[in-house]
Amino acid sequence: MLEAREGAIIQSVNRLLAEKGFESMTVDEVAADVGIAKASLYKHFPSKEDLAAAAMVSVMRRAQAFLDTLPAGPSPMEQLRAVVRWTMGLKLAGEMPSLPSQNSRLRSALMGNKAYMDGLIDVSDRLGAWIEAAQAQGALNPKLPPIAVLYTLYARACDPVLEFLKMSGLYRDEEIIELVMTTCFDGLKSR
Amino acid sequence: MLEAREGAIIQSVNRLLAEKGFESMTVDEVAADVGIAKASLYKHFPSKEDLAAAAMVSVMRRAQAFLDTLPAGPSPMEQLRAVVRWTMGLKLAGEMPSLPSQNSRLRSALMGNKAYMDGLIDVSDRLGAWIEAAQAQGALNPKLPPIAVLYTLYARACDPVLEFLKMSGLYRDEEIIELVMTTCFDGLKSR
DNA sequence: GTCTATAGGAGGATAGAC
DNA sequence: GTCTATCCTCCTATAGAC
């Protein structure tokens, strides 16, 4: 019962964060969207930052669940590609919260959230292992530092190219994903 | 005299926008940074949105000036690469204002600013011509729609990978630029 | 055009009854 | 735990004197 309510809250926060961003999202909006009073919201989450952190924890759990479904096959490169596809699909579906990297209050809340940090480290470790394996196989450019590759993959979750192409109205979501998959893995140059 | 003052204002706005983003930047900060009263600021620019727009116009003019310096040589691909390098250098130097794409008041202010829109169209046209030329030469992947390439280039101006790599403290600015140049043009895959 | 002072309002957070 | 009502801080914008 309490969990269901908090789930509904997180779902609203997730959608509003994806739609308007952290600073433009107001707690009043969240309360209205959930259909409860603002004061009730604050009984569940002590601050706006904690609301955002809860949304990030939720997304991180979904990511972990998705990673679990990927077969531990012989191709780490395919696994990385699958993760990027999934991430961009989430963003295009309006379910990827977008947080400002500058806001320090928010950063503190995230850093202090054990569930979030544990999830982030777990996901990063798993991706990191695949990155190194793919480089060892020669599928991924071995000259790139693994951390640069990791950040480049994470950045697909907040890539403005996705929303710009969507706004243009020229392509379907699947086409947009394939375009950005190409620029991400193959680059802009001809092969 | 008036122009010099407004130049100083724009410079402060530019830096603060790059540092804190639009929502976190306050007009009080701008006034304090310039060293004048807030009311004086509003004599020059009628709103916070207009301040941001003026900063964007300034950056757009710098971009146009940079494009002018590029030799109209036989290699449009080299010209595109030079532009991306320049853009990332500006961002790493903390001189690239970062604006939220969701804020509609701000969008309106930008769309209604003739100087900004003219600059944007001019830059887009020039880049677009180089993109098509590079594709005709076979240097740039001809299967990518030019608009997708254009957005991918523009996105380097707000790429979080740059700041993440900078925060890691592992690389110098020039190294970061070369890494992202590689992922942008060559992709993650081995060649 | 610069200042001091303040209006006006949005939004995060809380008090206190039920 | 939910509500109504309210507090209070911060921030954009303006009034009005010089």
GROMACS .gro file of C-alpha atoms (C1' of nucleotides) in nm:
model
  418
    1MET     CA    1   0.000   0.000   0.000
    2LEU     CA    2   0.270   0.244   0.103
    3GLU     CA    3   0.497   0.093  -0.158
    4ALA     CA    4   0.232   0.132  -0.426
    5ARG     CA    5   0.189   0.498  -0.343
    6GLU     CA    6   0.560   0.561  -0.347
    7GLY     CA    7   0.582   0.377  -0.676
    8ALA     CA    8   0.321   0.610  -0.822
    9ILE     CA    9   0.513   0.910  -0.692
   10ILE     CA   10   0.837   0.792  -0.845
   11GLN     CA   11   0.665   0.726  -1.175
   12SER     CA   12   0.532   1.083  -1.184
   13VAL     CA   13   0.868   1.227  -1.086
   14ASN     CA   14   1.036   1.020  -1.354
   15ARG     CA   15   0.806   1.146  -1.625
   16LEU     CA   16   0.820   1.508  -1.513
   17LEU     CA   17   1.198   1.500  -1.484
   18ALA     CA   18   1.224   1.365  -1.836
   19GLU     CA   19   0.980   1.623  -1.966
   20LYS     CA   20   1.086   1.942  -1.790
   21GLY     CA   21   1.414   1.877  -1.615
   22PHE     CA   22   1.492   1.913  -1.246
   23GLU     CA   23   1.485   2.289  -1.207
   24SER     CA   24   1.163   2.342  -1.401
   25MET     CA   25   0.980   2.062  -1.224
   26THR     CA   26   0.793   2.188  -0.916
   27VAL     CA   27   0.689   1.984  -0.617
   28ASP     CA   28   0.337   2.122  -0.659
   29GLU     CA   29   0.324   1.965  -1.004
   30VAL     CA   30   0.439   1.632  -0.872
   31ALA     CA   31   0.172   1.637  -0.600
   32ALA     CA   32  -0.097   1.734  -0.850
   33ASP     CA   33   0.015   1.464  -1.090
   34VAL     CA   34   0.007   1.197  -0.821
   35GLY     CA   35  -0.321   1.334  -0.690
   36ILE     CA   36  -0.219   1.400  -0.329
   37ALA     CA   37  -0.136   1.706  -0.123
   38LYS     CA   38   0.213   1.846  -0.122
   39ALA     CA   39   0.247   1.793   0.251
   40SER     CA   40   0.172   1.424   0.202
   41LEU     CA   41   0.450   1.405  -0.053
   42TYR     CA   42   0.692   1.541   0.204
   43LYS     CA   43   0.593   1.260   0.442
   44HIS     CA   44   0.732   1.016   0.188
   45PHE     CA   45   1.035   1.211   0.065
   46PRO     CA   46   1.202   1.480   0.274
   47SER     CA   47   1.310   1.705  -0.014
   48LYS     CA   48   1.288   1.767  -0.386
   49GLU     CA   49   1.639   1.633  -0.423
   50ASP     CA   50   1.535   1.308  -0.258
   51LEU     CA   51   1.249   1.279  -0.504
   52ALA     CA   52   1.494   1.304  -0.791
   53ALA     CA   53   1.730   1.058  -0.627
   54ALA     CA   54   1.447   0.809  -0.587
   55ALA     CA   55   1.371   0.840  -0.957
   56MET     CA   56   1.736   0.775  -1.039
   57VAL     CA   57   1.741   0.470  -0.813
   58SER     CA   58   1.436   0.341  -0.997
   59VAL     CA   59   1.603   0.386  -1.335
   60MET     CA   60   1.922   0.228  -1.207
   61ARG     CA   61   1.728  -0.078  -1.092
   62ARG     CA   62   1.565  -0.106  -1.432
   63ALA     CA   63   1.909  -0.089  -1.591
   64GLN     CA   64   2.037  -0.364  -1.364
   65ALA     CA   65   1.735  -0.579  -1.447
   66PHE     CA   66   1.800  -0.525  -1.817
   67LEU     CA   67   2.166  -0.617  -1.782
   68ASP     CA   68   2.054  -0.940  -1.613
   69THR     CA   69   1.851  -1.036  -1.919
   70LEU     CA   70   2.149  -1.010  -2.156
   71PRO     CA   71   2.297  -1.351  -2.235
   72ALA     CA   72   2.656  -1.377  -2.120
   73GLY     CA   73   2.751  -1.475  -2.473
   74PRO     CA   74   3.080  -1.449  -2.654
   75SER     CA   75   3.023  -1.095  -2.777
   76PRO     CA   76   3.068  -0.820  -2.520
   77MET     CA   77   3.035  -0.570  -2.806
   78GLU     CA   78   2.681  -0.688  -2.875
   79GLN     CA   79   2.600  -0.650  -2.509
   80LEU     CA   80   2.725  -0.293  -2.508
   81ARG     CA   81   2.523  -0.217  -2.819
   82ALA     CA   82   2.214  -0.364  -2.658
   83VAL     CA   83   2.257  -0.147  -2.351
   84VAL     CA   84   2.291   0.170  -2.557
   85ARG     CA   85   1.982   0.078  -2.761
   86TRP     CA   86   1.786   0.020  -2.443
   87THR     CA   87   1.901   0.350  -2.293
   88MET     CA   88   1.800   0.551  -2.597
   89GLY     CA   89   1.466   0.373  -2.615
   90LEU     CA   90   1.400   0.475  -2.258
   91LYS     CA   91   1.487   0.835  -2.336
   92LEU     CA   92   1.269   0.852  -2.644
   93ALA     CA   93   0.984   0.701  -2.442
   94GLY     CA   94   1.012   0.994  -2.201
   95GLU     CA   95   1.118   0.775  -1.911
   96MET     CA   96   1.475   0.892  -1.868
   97PRO     CA   97   1.502   1.163  -1.600
   98SER     CA   98   1.740   1.443  -1.695
   99LEU     CA   99   1.932   1.602  -1.410
  100PRO     CA  100   2.164   1.903  -1.421
  101SER     CA  101   2.523   1.804  -1.352
  102GLN     CA  102   2.597   2.148  -1.205
  103ASN     CA  103   2.353   2.158  -0.912
  104SER     CA  104   2.561   2.077  -0.606
  105ARG     CA  105   2.272   2.018  -0.364
  106LEU     CA  106   2.145   1.753  -0.601
  107ARG     CA  107   2.487   1.602  -0.646
  108SER     CA  108   2.522   1.569  -0.271
  109ALA     CA  109   2.184   1.399  -0.242
  110LEU     CA  110   2.281   1.150  -0.511
  111MET     CA  111   2.625   1.085  -0.368
  112GLY     CA  112   2.472   1.026  -0.026
  113ASN     CA  113   2.212   0.783  -0.156
  114LYS     CA  114   2.353   0.436  -0.098
  115ALA     CA  115   2.103   0.257  -0.324
  116TYR     CA  116   2.189   0.488  -0.611
  117MET     CA  117   2.563   0.470  -0.563
  118ASP     CA  118   2.560   0.092  -0.528
  119GLY     CA  119   2.358   0.062  -0.847
  120LEU     CA  120   2.583   0.304  -1.034
  121ILE     CA  121   2.895   0.120  -0.929
  122ASP     CA  122   2.747  -0.218  -1.017
  123VAL     CA  123   2.638  -0.101  -1.362
  124SER     CA  124   2.971   0.071  -1.424
  125ASP     CA  125   3.161  -0.241  -1.321
  126ARG     CA  126   2.963  -0.464  -1.551
  127LEU     CA  127   2.993  -0.225  -1.846
  128GLY     CA  128   3.360  -0.178  -1.769
  129ALA     CA  129   3.421  -0.551  -1.788
  130TRP     CA  130   3.247  -0.573  -2.124
  131ILE     CA  131   3.441  -0.274  -2.252
  132GLU     CA  132   3.773  -0.432  -2.166
  133ALA     CA  133   3.665  -0.766  -2.308
  134ALA     CA  134   3.552  -0.602  -2.632
  135GLN     CA  135   3.884  -0.420  -2.655
  136ALA     CA  136   4.075  -0.743  -2.595
  137GLN     CA  137   3.880  -0.899  -2.882
  138GLY     CA  138   3.963  -0.602  -3.102
  139ALA     CA  139   3.598  -0.516  -3.159
  140LEU     CA  140   3.624  -0.192  -2.964
  141ASN     CA  141   3.903   0.056  -3.035
  142PRO     CA  142   4.178  -0.048  -2.788
  143LYS     CA  143   4.336   0.294  -2.797
  144LEU     CA  144   4.042   0.454  -2.619
  145PRO     CA  145   4.068   0.461  -2.239
  146PRO     CA  146   3.787   0.244  -2.098
  147ILE     CA  147   3.663   0.534  -1.887
  148ALA     CA  148   3.619   0.750  -2.198
  149VAL     CA  149   3.418   0.470  -2.358
  150LEU     CA  150   3.206   0.431  -2.044
  151TYR     CA  151   3.126   0.803  -2.030
  152THR     CA  152   3.046   0.802  -2.402
  153LEU     CA  153   2.794   0.523  -2.347
  154TYR     CA  154   2.639   0.695  -2.045
  155ALA     CA  155   2.611   1.016  -2.245
  156ARG     CA  156   2.360   0.848  -2.479
  157ALA     CA  157   2.113   0.880  -2.191
  158CYS     CA  158   2.118   1.259  -2.218
  159ASP     CA  159   2.199   1.308  -2.584
  160PRO     CA  160   2.018   1.612  -2.725
  161VAL     CA  161   2.052   1.468  -3.075
  162LEU     CA  162   1.769   1.227  -2.990
  163GLU     CA  163   1.522   1.499  -2.901
  164PHE     CA  164   1.630   1.723  -3.188
  165LEU     CA  165   1.573   1.446  -3.440
  166LYS     CA  166   1.243   1.362  -3.272
  167MET     CA  167   1.132   1.726  -3.288
  168SER     CA  168   1.218   1.739  -3.657
  169GLY     CA  169   0.941   1.486  -3.712
  170LEU     CA  170   1.137   1.327  -3.994
  171TYR     CA  171   1.203   0.989  -3.836
  172ARG     CA  172   1.037   0.722  -3.626
  173ASP     CA  173   1.188   0.637  -3.291
  174GLU     CA  174   1.349   0.318  -3.421
  175GLU     CA  175   1.508   0.508  -3.708
  176ILE     CA  176   1.646   0.768  -3.470
  177ILE     CA  177   1.797   0.496  -3.254
  178GLU     CA  178   1.963   0.331  -3.552
  179LEU     CA  179   2.103   0.663  -3.672
  180VAL     CA  180   2.257   0.741  -3.336
  181MET     CA  181   2.379   0.383  -3.297
  182THR     CA  182   2.570   0.439  -3.622
  183THR     CA  183   2.723   0.771  -3.522
  184CYS     CA  184   2.811   0.632  -3.179
  185PHE     CA  185   2.979   0.309  -3.283
  186ASP     CA  186   3.083   0.375  -3.644
  187GLY     CA  187   3.149   0.747  -3.618
  188LEU     CA  188   3.075   1.010  -3.880
  189LYS     CA  189   3.349   0.908  -4.120
  190SER     CA  190   3.294   0.662  -4.402
  191ARG     CA  191   3.410   0.306  -4.345
  192MET     CA  192   3.117   5.338  -2.360
  193LEU     CA  193   2.773   5.183  -2.359
  194GLU     CA  194   2.901   4.908  -2.585
  195ALA     CA  195   3.193   4.839  -2.357
  196ARG     CA  196   2.962   4.803  -2.058
  197GLU     CA  197   2.731   4.572  -2.245
  198GLY     CA  198   3.029   4.370  -2.358
  199ALA     CA  199   3.134   4.329  -1.997
  200ILE     CA  200   2.783   4.220  -1.905
  201ILE     CA  201   2.771   3.963  -2.182
  202GLN     CA  202   3.109   3.829  -2.083
  203SER     CA  203   2.991   3.776  -1.726
  204VAL     CA  204   2.668   3.615  -1.840
  205ASN     CA  205   2.860   3.388  -2.072
  206ARG     CA  206   3.087   3.267  -1.796
  207LEU     CA  207   2.810   3.223  -1.542
  208LEU     CA  208   2.592   3.038  -1.790
  209ALA     CA  209   2.876   2.801  -1.867
  210GLU     CA  210   2.948   2.752  -1.499
  211LYS     CA  211   2.603   2.718  -1.344
  212GLY     CA  212   2.348   2.691  -1.623
  213PHE     CA  213   2.055   2.919  -1.691
  214GLU     CA  214   1.825   2.828  -1.402
  215SER     CA  215   2.094   2.839  -1.137
  216MET     CA  216   2.238   3.169  -1.255
  217THR     CA  217   2.074   3.465  -1.081
  218VAL     CA  218   2.054   3.820  -1.206
  219ASP     CA  219   2.198   3.935  -0.873
  220GLU     CA  220   2.509   3.730  -0.943
  221VAL     CA  221   2.546   3.883  -1.286
  222ALA     CA  222   2.513   4.234  -1.147
  223ALA     CA  223   2.765   4.161  -0.871
  224ASP     CA  224   3.006   4.005  -1.122
  225VAL     CA  225   2.985   4.305  -1.352
  226GLY     CA  226   3.005   4.540  -1.055
  227ILE     CA  227   2.686   4.738  -1.113
  228ALA     CA  228   2.340   4.746  -0.957
  229LYS     CA  229   2.076   4.504  -1.071
  230ALA     CA  230   1.847   4.786  -1.179
  231SER     CA  231   2.121   4.914  -1.408
  232LEU     CA  232   2.142   4.573  -1.566
  233TYR     CA  233   1.773   4.588  -1.648
  234LYS     CA  234   1.828   4.919  -1.826
  235HIS     CA  235   2.050   4.732  -2.071
  236PHE     CA  236   1.857   4.406  -2.101
  237PRO     CA  237   1.485   4.383  -2.028
  238SER     CA  238   1.483   4.029  -1.888
  239LYS     CA  239   1.698   3.737  -1.781
  240GLU     CA  240   1.605   3.558  -2.101
  241ASP     CA  241   1.736   3.850  -2.304
  242LEU     CA  242   2.063   3.830  -2.113
  243ALA     CA  243   2.098   3.466  -2.214
  244ALA     CA  244   2.002   3.545  -2.571
  245ALA     CA  245   2.267   3.815  -2.587
  246ALA     CA  246   2.526   3.565  -2.469
  247MET     CA  247   2.418   3.323  -2.739
  248VAL     CA  248   2.438   3.594  -3.003
  249SER     CA  249   2.789   3.668  -2.886
  250VAL     CA  250   2.891   3.304  -2.916
  251MET     CA  251   2.726   3.278  -3.254
  252ARG     CA  252   2.925   3.577  -3.378
  253ARG     CA  253   3.246   3.419  -3.253
  254ALA     CA  254   3.154   3.103  -3.440
  255GLN     CA  255   3.092   3.298  -3.757
  256ALA     CA  256   3.424   3.475  -3.718
  257PHE     CA  257   3.596   3.141  -3.673
  258LEU     CA  258   3.429   2.996  -3.981
  259ASP     CA  259   3.558   3.297  -4.175
  260THR     CA  260   3.916   3.211  -4.083
  261LEU     CA  261   3.894   2.859  -4.223
  262PRO     CA  262   4.053   2.834  -4.567
  263ALA     CA  263   3.801   2.732  -4.829
  264GLY     CA  264   4.027   2.448  -4.924
  265PRO     CA  265   3.958   2.120  -5.092
  266SER     CA  266   3.873   1.936  -4.771
  267PRO     CA  267   3.532   2.009  -4.622
  268MET     CA  268   3.593   1.724  -4.378
  269GLU     CA  269   3.893   1.909  -4.233
  270GLN     CA  270   3.681   2.218  -4.195
  271LEU     CA  271   3.417   2.025  -4.004
  272ARG     CA  272   3.681   1.876  -3.781
  273ALA     CA  273   3.825   2.219  -3.714
  274VAL     CA  274   3.485   2.352  -3.613
  275VAL     CA  275   3.424   2.068  -3.370
  276ARG     CA  276   3.768   2.117  -3.217
  277TRP     CA  277   3.704   2.486  -3.175
  278THR     CA  278   3.364   2.423  -3.015
  279MET     CA  279   3.501   2.178  -2.761
  280GLY     CA  280   3.788   2.409  -2.681
  281LEU     CA  281   3.539   2.684  -2.604
  282LYS     CA  282   3.343   2.453  -2.377
  283LEU     CA  283   3.649   2.334  -2.188
  284ALA     CA  284   3.755   2.695  -2.145
  285GLY     CA  285   3.424   2.763  -1.970
  286GLU     CA  286   3.304   2.999  -2.239
  287MET     CA  287   3.019   2.798  -2.382
  288PRO     CA  288   2.685   2.893  -2.227
  289SER     CA  289   2.464   2.597  -2.153
  290LEU     CA  290   2.093   2.653  -2.188
  291PRO     CA  291   1.810   2.413  -2.103
  292SER     CA  292   1.630   2.302  -2.418
  293GLN     CA  293   1.305   2.257  -2.222
  294ASN     CA  294   1.245   2.612  -2.091
  295SER     CA  295   0.980   2.757  -2.322
  296ARG     CA  296   1.014   3.121  -2.215
  297LEU     CA  297   1.381   3.101  -2.306
  298ARG     CA  298   1.307   2.927  -2.634
  299SER     CA  299   1.067   3.205  -2.727
  300ALA     CA  300   1.325   3.470  -2.645
  301LEU     CA  301   1.581   3.297  -2.864
  302MET     CA  302   1.341   3.235  -3.150
  303GLY     CA  303   1.235   3.600  -3.137
  304ASN     CA  304   1.593   3.727  -3.144
  305LYS     CA  305   1.672   3.812  -3.504
  306ALA     CA  306   2.047   3.839  -3.455
  307TYR     CA  307   2.057   3.494  -3.298
  308MET     CA  308   1.836   3.329  -3.556
  309ASP     CA  309   2.024   3.486  -3.846
  310GLY     CA  310   2.352   3.365  -3.700
  311LEU     CA  311   2.218   3.018  -3.637
  312ILE     CA  312   2.086   2.987  -3.991
  313ASP     CA  313   2.407   3.119  -4.140
  314VAL     CA  314   2.622   2.876  -3.942
  315SER     CA  315   2.389   2.587  -4.018
  316ASP     CA  316   2.394   2.666  -4.388
  317ARG     CA  317   2.770   2.679  -4.401
  318LEU     CA  318   2.812   2.358  -4.203
  319GLY     CA  319   2.540   2.195  -4.412
  320ALA     CA  320   2.725   2.277  -4.733
  321TRP     CA  321   3.046   2.125  -4.597
  322ILE     CA  322   2.860   1.818  -4.479
  323GLU     CA  323   2.713   1.755  -4.821
  324ALA     CA  324   3.047   1.821  -4.990
  325ALA     CA  325   3.223   1.581  -4.754
  326GLN     CA  326   2.962   1.318  -4.824
  327ALA     CA  327   2.999   1.369  -5.199
  328GLN     CA  328   3.373   1.314  -5.158
  329GLY     CA  329   3.307   0.998  -4.961
  330ALA     CA  330   3.490   1.128  -4.655
  331LEU     CA  331   3.174   1.150  -4.447
  332ASN     CA  332   2.933   0.856  -4.430
  333PRO     CA  333   2.686   0.926  -4.714
  334LYS     CA  334   2.418   0.712  -4.555
  335LEU     CA  335   2.372   0.955  -4.266
  336PRO     CA  336   2.113   1.228  -4.325
  337PRO     CA  337   2.292   1.566  -4.324
  338ILE     CA  338   2.062   1.691  -4.051
  339ALA     CA  339   2.166   1.405  -3.823
  340VAL     CA  340   2.530   1.493  -3.887
  341LEU     CA  341   2.463   1.861  -3.819
  342TYR     CA  342   2.293   1.786  -3.486
  343THR     CA  343   2.574   1.550  -3.391
  344LEU     CA  344   2.825   1.828  -3.449
  345TYR     CA  345   2.620   2.083  -3.255
  346ALA     CA  346   2.587   1.835  -2.970
  347ARG     CA  347   2.962   1.856  -2.907
  348ALA     CA  348   2.892   2.200  -2.760
  349CYS     CA  349   2.698   2.047  -2.471
  350ASP     CA  350   2.862   1.705  -2.444
  351PRO     CA  351   2.880   1.595  -2.078
  352VAL     CA  352   3.167   1.361  -2.167
  353LEU     CA  353   3.396   1.663  -2.181
  354GLU     CA  354   3.319   1.775  -1.828
  355PHE     CA  355   3.323   1.420  -1.691
  356LEU     CA  356   3.667   1.357  -1.836
  357LYS     CA  357   3.783   1.695  -1.709
  358MET     CA  358   3.650   1.619  -1.360
  359SER     CA  359   3.833   1.287  -1.360
  360GLY     CA  360   4.156   1.485  -1.368
  361LEU     CA  361   4.321   1.218  -1.579
  362TYR     CA  362   4.371   1.418  -1.896
  363ARG     CA  363   4.470   1.760  -2.018
  364ASP     CA  364   4.223   1.961  -2.221
  365GLU     CA  365   4.396   1.883  -2.550
  366GLU     CA  366   4.391   1.512  -2.472
  367ILE     CA  367   4.021   1.526  -2.392
  368ILE     CA  368   3.954   1.701  -2.720
  369GLU     CA  369   4.147   1.440  -2.915
  370LEU     CA  370   3.966   1.156  -2.740
  371VAL     CA  371   3.625   1.300  -2.820
  372MET     CA  372   3.733   1.384  -3.173
  373THR     CA  373   3.809   1.015  -3.215
  374THR     CA  374   3.480   0.889  -3.073
  375CYS     CA  375   3.290   1.150  -3.275
  376PHE     CA  376   3.445   1.090  -3.616
  377ASP     CA  377   3.583   0.736  -3.590
  378GLY     CA  378   3.327   0.590  -3.352
  379LEU     CA  379   3.389   0.341  -3.073
  380LYS     CA  380   3.454   0.043  -3.298
  381SER     CA  381   3.798  -0.053  -3.415
  382ARG     CA  382   3.894   0.049  -3.764
  383DG     C1'  383   2.215   5.533  -1.661
  384DT     C1'  384   2.333   5.460  -1.192
  385DC     C1'  385   2.185   5.385  -0.746
  386DT     C1'  386   1.871   5.218  -0.302
  387DA     C1'  387   1.472   5.017  -0.183
  388DT     C1'  388   1.089   4.737  -0.261
  389DA     C1'  389   0.710   4.529  -0.494
  390DG     C1'  390   0.531   4.091  -0.646
  391DG     C1'  391   0.523   3.619  -0.691
  392DA     C1'  392   0.688   3.155  -0.728
  393DG     C1'  393   0.818   2.760  -0.496
  394DG     C1'  394   1.028   2.459  -0.123
  395DA     C1'  395   0.907   2.325   0.316
  396DT     C1'  396   0.626   2.299   0.762
  397DA     C1'  397   0.234   2.344   1.133
  398DG     C1'  398  -0.128   2.139   1.314
  399DA     C1'  399  -0.593   1.939   1.283
  400DC     C1'  400  -0.808   1.496   1.171
  401DG     C1'  401  -0.049   0.964   0.637
  402DT     C1'  402  -0.366   1.287   0.450
  403DC     C1'  403  -0.542   1.726   0.436
  404DT     C1'  404  -0.567   2.287   0.448
  405DA     C1'  405  -0.337   2.674   0.538
  406DT     C1'  406   0.069   2.911   0.593
  407DC     C1'  407   0.557   3.037   0.640
  408DC     C1'  408   0.967   3.205   0.447
  409DT     C1'  409   1.329   3.244   0.143
  410DC     C1'  410   1.486   3.352  -0.298
  411DC     C1'  411   1.453   3.577  -0.730
  412DT     C1'  412   1.275   3.854  -1.119
  413DA     C1'  413   1.147   4.292  -1.207
  414DT     C1'  414   1.034   4.789  -1.111
  415DA     C1'  415   0.977   5.259  -0.867
  416DG     C1'  416   1.174   5.669  -0.800
  417DA     C1'  417   1.549   5.977  -0.648
  418DC     C1'  418   1.986   6.168  -0.827
   0.00000   0.00000   0.00000
